[in-house]
Short mmCIF file of C-alpha atoms in Angstrom, two decimals:
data_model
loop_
_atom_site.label_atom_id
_atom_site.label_comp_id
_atom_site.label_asym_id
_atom_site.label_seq_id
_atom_site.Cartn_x
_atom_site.Cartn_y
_atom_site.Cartn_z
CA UNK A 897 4.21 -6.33 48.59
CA UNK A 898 7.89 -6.53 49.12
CA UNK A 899 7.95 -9.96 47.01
CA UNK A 900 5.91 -8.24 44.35
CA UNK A 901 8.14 -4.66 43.84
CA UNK A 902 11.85 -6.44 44.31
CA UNK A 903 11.15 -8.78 41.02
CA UNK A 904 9.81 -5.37 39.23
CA UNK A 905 12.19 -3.08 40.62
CA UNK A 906 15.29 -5.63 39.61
CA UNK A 907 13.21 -6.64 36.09
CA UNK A 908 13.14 -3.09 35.12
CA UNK A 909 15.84 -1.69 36.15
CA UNK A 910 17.29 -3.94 33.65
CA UNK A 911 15.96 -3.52 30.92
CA UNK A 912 15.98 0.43 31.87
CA UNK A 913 19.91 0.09 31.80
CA UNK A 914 19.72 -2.49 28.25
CA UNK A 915 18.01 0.84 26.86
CA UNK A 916 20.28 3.19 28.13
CA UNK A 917 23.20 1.37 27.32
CA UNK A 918 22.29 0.97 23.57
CA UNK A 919 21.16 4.41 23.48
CA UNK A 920 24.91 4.90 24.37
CA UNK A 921 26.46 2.38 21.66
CA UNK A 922 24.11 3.69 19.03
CA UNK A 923 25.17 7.29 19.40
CA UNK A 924 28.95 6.51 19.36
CA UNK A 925 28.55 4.43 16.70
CA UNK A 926 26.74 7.70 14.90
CA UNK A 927 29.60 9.23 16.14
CA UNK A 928 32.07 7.36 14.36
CA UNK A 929 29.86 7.09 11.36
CA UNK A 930 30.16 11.13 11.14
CA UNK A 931 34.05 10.66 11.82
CA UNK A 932 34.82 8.36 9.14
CA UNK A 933 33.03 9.60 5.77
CA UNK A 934 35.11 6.87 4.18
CA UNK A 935 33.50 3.45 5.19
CA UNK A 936 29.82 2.47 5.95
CA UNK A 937 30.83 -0.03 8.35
CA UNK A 938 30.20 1.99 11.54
CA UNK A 939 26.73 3.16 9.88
CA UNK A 940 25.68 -0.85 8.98
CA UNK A 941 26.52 -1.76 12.69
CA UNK A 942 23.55 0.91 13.83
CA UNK A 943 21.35 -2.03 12.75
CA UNK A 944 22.62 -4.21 14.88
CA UNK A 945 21.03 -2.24 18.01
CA UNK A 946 17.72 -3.95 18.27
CA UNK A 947 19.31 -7.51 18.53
CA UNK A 948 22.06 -6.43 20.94
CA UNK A 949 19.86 -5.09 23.14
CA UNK A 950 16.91 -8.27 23.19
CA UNK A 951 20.97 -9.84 24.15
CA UNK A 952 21.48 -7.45 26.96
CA UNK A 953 18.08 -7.87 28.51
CA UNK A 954 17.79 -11.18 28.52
CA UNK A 955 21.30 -11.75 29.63
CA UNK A 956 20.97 -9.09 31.95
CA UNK A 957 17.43 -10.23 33.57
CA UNK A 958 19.25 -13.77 34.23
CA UNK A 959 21.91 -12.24 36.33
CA UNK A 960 19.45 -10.09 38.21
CA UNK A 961 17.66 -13.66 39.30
CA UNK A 962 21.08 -15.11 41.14
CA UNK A 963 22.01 -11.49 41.73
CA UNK A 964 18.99 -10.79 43.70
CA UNK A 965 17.82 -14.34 44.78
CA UNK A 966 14.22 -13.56 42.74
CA UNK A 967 12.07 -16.30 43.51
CA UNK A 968 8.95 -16.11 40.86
CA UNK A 969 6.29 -18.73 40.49
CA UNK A 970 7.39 -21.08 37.79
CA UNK A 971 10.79 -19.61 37.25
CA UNK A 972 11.85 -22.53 35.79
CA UNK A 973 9.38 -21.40 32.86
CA UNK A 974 10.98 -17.83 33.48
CA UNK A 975 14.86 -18.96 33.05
CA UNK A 976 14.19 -21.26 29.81
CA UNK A 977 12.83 -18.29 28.13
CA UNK A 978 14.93 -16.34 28.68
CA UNK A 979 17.84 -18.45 27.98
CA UNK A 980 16.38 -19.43 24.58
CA UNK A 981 15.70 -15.33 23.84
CA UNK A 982 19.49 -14.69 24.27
CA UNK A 983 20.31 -17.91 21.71
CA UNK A 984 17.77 -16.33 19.58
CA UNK A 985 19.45 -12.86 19.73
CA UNK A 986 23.08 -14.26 19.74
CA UNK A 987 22.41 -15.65 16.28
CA UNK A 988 20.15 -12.55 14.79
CA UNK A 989 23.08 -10.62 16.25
CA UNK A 990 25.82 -12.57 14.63
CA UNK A 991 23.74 -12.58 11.24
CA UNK A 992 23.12 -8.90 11.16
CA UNK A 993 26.83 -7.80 11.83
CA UNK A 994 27.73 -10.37 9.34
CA UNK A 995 25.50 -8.48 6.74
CA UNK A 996 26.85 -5.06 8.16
CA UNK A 997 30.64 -6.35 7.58
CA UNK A 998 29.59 -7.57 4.02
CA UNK A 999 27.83 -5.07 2.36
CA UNK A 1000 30.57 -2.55 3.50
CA UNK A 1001 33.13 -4.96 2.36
CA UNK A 1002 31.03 -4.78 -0.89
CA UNK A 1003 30.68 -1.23 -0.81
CA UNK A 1004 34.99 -0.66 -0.88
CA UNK A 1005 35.08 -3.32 -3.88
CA UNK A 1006 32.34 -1.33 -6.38
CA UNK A 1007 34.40 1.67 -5.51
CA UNK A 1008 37.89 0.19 -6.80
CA UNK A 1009 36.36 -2.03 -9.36
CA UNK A 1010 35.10 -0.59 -12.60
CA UNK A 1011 34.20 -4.03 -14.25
CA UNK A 1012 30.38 -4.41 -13.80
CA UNK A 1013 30.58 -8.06 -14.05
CA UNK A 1014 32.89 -8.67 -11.12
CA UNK A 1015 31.04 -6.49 -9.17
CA UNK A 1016 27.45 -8.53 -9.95
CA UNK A 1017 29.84 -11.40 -9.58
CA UNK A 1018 30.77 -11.09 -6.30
CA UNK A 1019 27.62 -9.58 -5.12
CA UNK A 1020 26.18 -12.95 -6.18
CA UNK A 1021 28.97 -15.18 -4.29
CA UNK A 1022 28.13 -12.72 -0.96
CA UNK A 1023 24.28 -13.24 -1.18
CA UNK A 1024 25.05 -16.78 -1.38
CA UNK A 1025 27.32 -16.90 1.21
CA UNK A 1026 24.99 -15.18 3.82
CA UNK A 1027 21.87 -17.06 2.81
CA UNK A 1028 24.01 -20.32 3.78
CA UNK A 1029 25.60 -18.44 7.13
CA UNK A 1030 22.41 -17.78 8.07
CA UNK A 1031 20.60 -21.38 7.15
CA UNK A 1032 23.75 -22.52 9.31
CA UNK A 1033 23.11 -20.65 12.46
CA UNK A 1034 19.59 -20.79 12.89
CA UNK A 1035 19.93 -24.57 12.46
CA UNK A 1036 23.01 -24.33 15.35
CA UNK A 1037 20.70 -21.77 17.35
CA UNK A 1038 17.75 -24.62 17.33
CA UNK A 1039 20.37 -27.36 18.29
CA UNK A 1040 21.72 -25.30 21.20
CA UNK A 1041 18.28 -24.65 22.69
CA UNK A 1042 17.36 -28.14 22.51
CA UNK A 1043 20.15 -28.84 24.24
CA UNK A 1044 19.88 -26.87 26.56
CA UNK A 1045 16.20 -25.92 27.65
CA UNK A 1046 15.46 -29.81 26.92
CA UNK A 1047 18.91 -31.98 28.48
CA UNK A 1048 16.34 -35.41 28.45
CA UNK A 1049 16.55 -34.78 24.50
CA UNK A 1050 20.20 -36.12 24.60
CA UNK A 1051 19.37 -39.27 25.87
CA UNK A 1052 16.87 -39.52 23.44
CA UNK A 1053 19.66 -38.77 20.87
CA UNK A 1054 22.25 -40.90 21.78
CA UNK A 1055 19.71 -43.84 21.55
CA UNK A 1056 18.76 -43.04 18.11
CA UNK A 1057 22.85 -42.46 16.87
CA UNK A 1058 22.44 -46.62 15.46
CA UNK A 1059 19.46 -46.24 13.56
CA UNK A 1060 21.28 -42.68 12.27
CA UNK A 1061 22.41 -44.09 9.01
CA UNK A 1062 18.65 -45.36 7.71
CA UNK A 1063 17.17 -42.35 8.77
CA UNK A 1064 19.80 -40.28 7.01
CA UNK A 1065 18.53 -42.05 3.80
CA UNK A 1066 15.58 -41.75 4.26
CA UNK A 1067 16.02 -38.01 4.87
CA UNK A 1068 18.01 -37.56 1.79
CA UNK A 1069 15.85 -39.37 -0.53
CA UNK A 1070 12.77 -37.16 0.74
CA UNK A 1071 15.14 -34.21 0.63
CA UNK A 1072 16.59 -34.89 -3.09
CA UNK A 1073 14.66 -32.08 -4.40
CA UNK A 1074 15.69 -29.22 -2.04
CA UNK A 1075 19.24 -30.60 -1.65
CA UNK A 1076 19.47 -30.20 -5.47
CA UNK A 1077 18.57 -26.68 -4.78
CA UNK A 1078 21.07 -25.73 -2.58
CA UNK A 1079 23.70 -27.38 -4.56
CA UNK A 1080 22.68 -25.83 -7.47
CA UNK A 1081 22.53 -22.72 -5.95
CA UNK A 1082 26.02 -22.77 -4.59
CA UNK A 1083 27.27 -23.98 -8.11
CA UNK A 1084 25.73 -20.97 -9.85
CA UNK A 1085 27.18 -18.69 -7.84
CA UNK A 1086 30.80 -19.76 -7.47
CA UNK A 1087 30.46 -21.05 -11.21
CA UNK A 1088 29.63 -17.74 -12.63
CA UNK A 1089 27.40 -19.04 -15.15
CA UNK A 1090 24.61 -16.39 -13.74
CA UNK A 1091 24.48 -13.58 -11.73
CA UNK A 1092 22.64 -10.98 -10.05
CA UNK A 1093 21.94 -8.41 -12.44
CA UNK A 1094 22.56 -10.50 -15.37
CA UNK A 1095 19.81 -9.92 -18.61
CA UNK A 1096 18.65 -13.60 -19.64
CA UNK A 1097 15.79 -15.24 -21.87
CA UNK A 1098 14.35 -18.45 -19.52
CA UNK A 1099 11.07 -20.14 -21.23
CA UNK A 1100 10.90 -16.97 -24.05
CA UNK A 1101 11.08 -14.61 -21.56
CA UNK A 1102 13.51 -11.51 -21.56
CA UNK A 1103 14.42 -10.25 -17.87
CA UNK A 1104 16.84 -9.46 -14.98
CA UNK A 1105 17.92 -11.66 -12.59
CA UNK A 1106 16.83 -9.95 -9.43
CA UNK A 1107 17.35 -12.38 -6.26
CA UNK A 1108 19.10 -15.50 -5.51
CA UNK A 1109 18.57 -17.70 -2.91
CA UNK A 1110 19.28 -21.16 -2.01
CA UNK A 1111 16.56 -22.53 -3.97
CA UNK A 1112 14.80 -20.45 -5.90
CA UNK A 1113 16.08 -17.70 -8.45
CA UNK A 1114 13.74 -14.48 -9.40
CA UNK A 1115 13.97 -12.62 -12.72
CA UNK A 1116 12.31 -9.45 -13.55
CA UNK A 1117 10.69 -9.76 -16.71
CA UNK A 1118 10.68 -6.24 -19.03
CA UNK A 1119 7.11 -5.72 -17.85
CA UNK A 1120 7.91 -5.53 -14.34
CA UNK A 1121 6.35 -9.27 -13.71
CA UNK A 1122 8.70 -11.37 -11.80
CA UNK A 1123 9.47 -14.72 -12.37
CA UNK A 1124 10.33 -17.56 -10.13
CA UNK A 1125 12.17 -20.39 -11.05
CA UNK A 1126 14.41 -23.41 -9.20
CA UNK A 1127 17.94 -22.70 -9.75
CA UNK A 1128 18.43 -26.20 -10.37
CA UNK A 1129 16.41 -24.72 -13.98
CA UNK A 1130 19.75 -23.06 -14.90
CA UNK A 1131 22.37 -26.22 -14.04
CA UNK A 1132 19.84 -28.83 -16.30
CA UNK A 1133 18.36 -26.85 -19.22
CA UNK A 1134 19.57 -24.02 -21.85
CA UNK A 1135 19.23 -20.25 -21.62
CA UNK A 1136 20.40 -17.36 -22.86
CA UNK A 1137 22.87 -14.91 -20.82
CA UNK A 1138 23.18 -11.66 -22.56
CA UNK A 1139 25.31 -10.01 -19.87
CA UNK A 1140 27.59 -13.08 -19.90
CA UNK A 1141 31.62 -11.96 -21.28
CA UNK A 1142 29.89 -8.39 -20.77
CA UNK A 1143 26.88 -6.12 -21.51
CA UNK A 1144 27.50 -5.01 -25.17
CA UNK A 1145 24.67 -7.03 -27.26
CA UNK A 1146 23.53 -6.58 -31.13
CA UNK A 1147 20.01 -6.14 -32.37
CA UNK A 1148 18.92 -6.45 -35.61
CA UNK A 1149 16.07 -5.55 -37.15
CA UNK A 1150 14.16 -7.03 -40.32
CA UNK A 1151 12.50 -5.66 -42.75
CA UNK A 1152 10.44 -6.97 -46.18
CA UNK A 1153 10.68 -4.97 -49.07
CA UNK A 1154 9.77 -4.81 -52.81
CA UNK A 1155 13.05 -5.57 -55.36
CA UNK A 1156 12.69 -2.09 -55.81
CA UNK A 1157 13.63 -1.14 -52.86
CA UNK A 1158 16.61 1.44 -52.82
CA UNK A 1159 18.99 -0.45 -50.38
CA UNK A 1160 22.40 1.81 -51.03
CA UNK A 1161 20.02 4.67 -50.11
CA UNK A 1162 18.23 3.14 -47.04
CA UNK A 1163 21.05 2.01 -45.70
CA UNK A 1164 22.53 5.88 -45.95
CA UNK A 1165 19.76 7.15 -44.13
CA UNK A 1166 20.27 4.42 -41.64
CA UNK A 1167 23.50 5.31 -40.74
CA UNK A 1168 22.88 9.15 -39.95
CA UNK A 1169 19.89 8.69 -38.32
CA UNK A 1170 21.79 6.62 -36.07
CA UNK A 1171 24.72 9.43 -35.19
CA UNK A 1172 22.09 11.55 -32.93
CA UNK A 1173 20.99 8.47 -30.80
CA UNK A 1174 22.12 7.81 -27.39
CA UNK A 1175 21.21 4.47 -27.31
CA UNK A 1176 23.79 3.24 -30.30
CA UNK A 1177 27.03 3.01 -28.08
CA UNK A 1178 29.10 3.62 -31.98
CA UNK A 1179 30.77 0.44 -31.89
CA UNK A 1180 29.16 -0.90 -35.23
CA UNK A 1181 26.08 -1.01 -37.58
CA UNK A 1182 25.10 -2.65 -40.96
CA UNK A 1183 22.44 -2.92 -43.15
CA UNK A 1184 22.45 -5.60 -46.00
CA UNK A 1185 20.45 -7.94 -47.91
CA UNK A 1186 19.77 -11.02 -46.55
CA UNK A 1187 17.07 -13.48 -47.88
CA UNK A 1188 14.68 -13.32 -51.08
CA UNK A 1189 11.45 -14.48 -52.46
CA UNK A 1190 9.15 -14.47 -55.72
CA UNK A 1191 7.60 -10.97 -54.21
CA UNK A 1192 9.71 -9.39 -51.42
CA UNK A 1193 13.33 -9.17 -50.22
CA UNK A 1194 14.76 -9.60 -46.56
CA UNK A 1195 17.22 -6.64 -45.19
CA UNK A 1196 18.58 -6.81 -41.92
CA UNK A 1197 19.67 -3.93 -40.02
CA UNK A 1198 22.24 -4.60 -37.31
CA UNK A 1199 22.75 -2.17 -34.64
CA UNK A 1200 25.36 -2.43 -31.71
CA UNK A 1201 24.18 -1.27 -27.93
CA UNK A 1202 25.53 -0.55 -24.72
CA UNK A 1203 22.95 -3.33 -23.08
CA UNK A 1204 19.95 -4.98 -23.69
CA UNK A 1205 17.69 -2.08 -22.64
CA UNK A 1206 19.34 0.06 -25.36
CA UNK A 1207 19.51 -2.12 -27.57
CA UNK A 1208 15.47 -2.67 -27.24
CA UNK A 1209 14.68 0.51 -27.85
CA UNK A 1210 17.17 1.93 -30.73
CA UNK A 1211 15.80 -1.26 -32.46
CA UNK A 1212 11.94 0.02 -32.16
CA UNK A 1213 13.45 3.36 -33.10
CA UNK A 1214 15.19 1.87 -36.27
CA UNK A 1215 12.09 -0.09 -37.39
CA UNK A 1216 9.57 2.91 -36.99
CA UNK A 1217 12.16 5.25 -38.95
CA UNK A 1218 13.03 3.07 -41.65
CA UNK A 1219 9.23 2.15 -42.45
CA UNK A 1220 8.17 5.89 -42.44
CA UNK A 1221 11.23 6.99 -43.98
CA UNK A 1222 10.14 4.62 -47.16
CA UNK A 1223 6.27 5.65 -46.66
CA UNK A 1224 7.61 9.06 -47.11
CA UNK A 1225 9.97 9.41 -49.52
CA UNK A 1226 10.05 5.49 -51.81
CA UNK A 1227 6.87 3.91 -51.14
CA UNK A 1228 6.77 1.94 -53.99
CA UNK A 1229 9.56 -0.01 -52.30
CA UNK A 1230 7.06 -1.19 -49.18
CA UNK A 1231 5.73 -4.85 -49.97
CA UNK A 1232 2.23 -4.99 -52.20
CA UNK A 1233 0.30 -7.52 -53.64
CA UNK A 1234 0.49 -7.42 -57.13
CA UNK A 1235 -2.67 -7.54 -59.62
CA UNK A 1236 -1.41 -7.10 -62.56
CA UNK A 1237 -1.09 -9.71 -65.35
CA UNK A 1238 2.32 -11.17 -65.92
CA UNK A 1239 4.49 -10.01 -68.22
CA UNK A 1240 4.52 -11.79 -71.40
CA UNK A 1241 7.52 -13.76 -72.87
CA UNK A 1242 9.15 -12.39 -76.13
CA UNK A 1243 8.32 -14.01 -79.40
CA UNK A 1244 10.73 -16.45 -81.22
CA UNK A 1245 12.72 -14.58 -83.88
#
């Protein structure tokens, strides 16, 4: 009995004392969350309590085995697992206080930054950064516990360091595709050609780019659907970047008309119909004339917008007023098919 109760006695009263002691750490980081109003920081490291204490325990429940002289059956099992939860928990620790001290940091630089596109700008570079941080450690995290839980492995390794070369080719031919990836990915978002909240047209389709990650780059299409794409896509073939040298876009609308049509007056009505919309940021409008055939004319109304969305949707209201404004008030200027014989030519004097 005495071999059975000192192992749970010594187990738990470790991991009792883990729990208390980041009970303790989360309340004085609450603490100093309520004390300093002016950074998140202190607030972001609450997330951090889970992995510290999986860090504690396991750290903790090791010393307790020398400490105590706990003799288990197959502790050997017992002390690998152990020692490859607190490599496990040192990198999800390191990664989530990473994330805590970045988002703060980003945090402090939308508050003193009023340019939009730096602030998508670096919020692209920072995703970036801690998708690679974290690629990085939990490749380090699986190297480490190799090395350590299995030490035959290095013989193994040091054997294979001649044929390293021809098996790095071999890797890097197989890998071409997702190595492209990454480096695309990192190019994109140190080259600011694209960023996270940036409107773009890929394949015909209008959207927002919603997530970046190493490989693979989501947009959110007008209708909610999302879609995913390579980011080598946007280093190898054209697209459009509305939000690139700023939000501020034009849309035009088009209209076909009879030669009747009374453009002078249209384009009157046009421009105070546009005073009482919110969506026409007042920088500029015009309407003119700009194609013709044997039965209609072409008039283009161009209307200036704060951002793509507005711009969408003060050109559907611009189309729908202009047509009913004619229907109502000239309708002999909307397009017809005409019936009517031709006119005949005048006689020779």
């Amino acid at each position: 009995m005495h071999d059975v109760l000192r192992p749970l006695l010594a187990i738990g009263g470790t991991i009792t004392l883990t729990v208390v002691i980041g009970w303790m750490i989360d309340r004085a980081l609450r603490a100093a969350d309520a004390r300093h109003p002016d950074t998140r920081l202190w607030g972001l490291l609450r997330r951090c309590q889970l992995p510290l204490q999986v860090l504690f325990a396991s750290v903790g429940t090791q010393v307790a085995y020398d400490l105590f002289d706990l003799e288990l059956r197959r502790g050997d099992v017992m002390r690998s697992l152990l020692a490859l939860v607190a490599i496990a928990s040192t990198a999800w620790l390191t990664i989530r206080a990473a994330g805590a001290v970045a988002e703060n940091y980003l945090a402090r630089y939308e508050a003193r930054t009023h340019d939009l596109a730096r602030v998508r700008q670096f919020r692209t570079q920072l995703t970036m950064l801690r998708r690679v941080i974290t690629s990085v450690l939990a490749v380090v995290a699986a190297a480490v516990t190799i090395l350590v839980l299995f030490p035959d492995l290095r013989t193994l390794g040091t054997s294979m360091l001649a044929s390293a070369g021809v098996i790095g080719i071999i890797a890097g031919v197989a890998a071409q595709s997702m190595l492209s990836n990454l480096f695309a990915g990192l190019q994109i978002a140190f080259g600011d050609s694209v960023k996270i909240g940036d409107t773009v047209v890929v394949d015909g389709e209008w959207g927002t780019v919603e997530e970046m990650s190493l490989a693979f780059l989501t947009v959110r299409i007008w209708d909610d659907r999302r879609l995913t794409m390579p980011v080598s896509y946007f280093n190898n073939r054209p697209y459009e970047n509305w939000s690139r040298g700023g939000n501020e876009i034009t849309g035009t609308v088009f209209l076909h008309l009879d030669h009747t049509a009374p453009v002078s007056e249209l384009r009157k009505h046009l421009g105070e119909f546009l005073e009482g919309r919110a969506d026409w940021d007042g920088r500029h409008w015009d309407l003119v004339v700009t194609d013709t055939t044997p039965t209609t004319i072409q008039v283009r109304a161009a209307i200036s917008a704060a951002d793509a969305s507005d711009a969408w949707s003060v050109r559907c209201a611009v189309r729908e007023e202009l047509v009913a404004w004619l229907r109502d008030n000239h309708p002999y200027a909307l397009p017809r098919i005409n019936t009517s014989p031709a006119a005949a030519p005048p006689e020779p004097a």
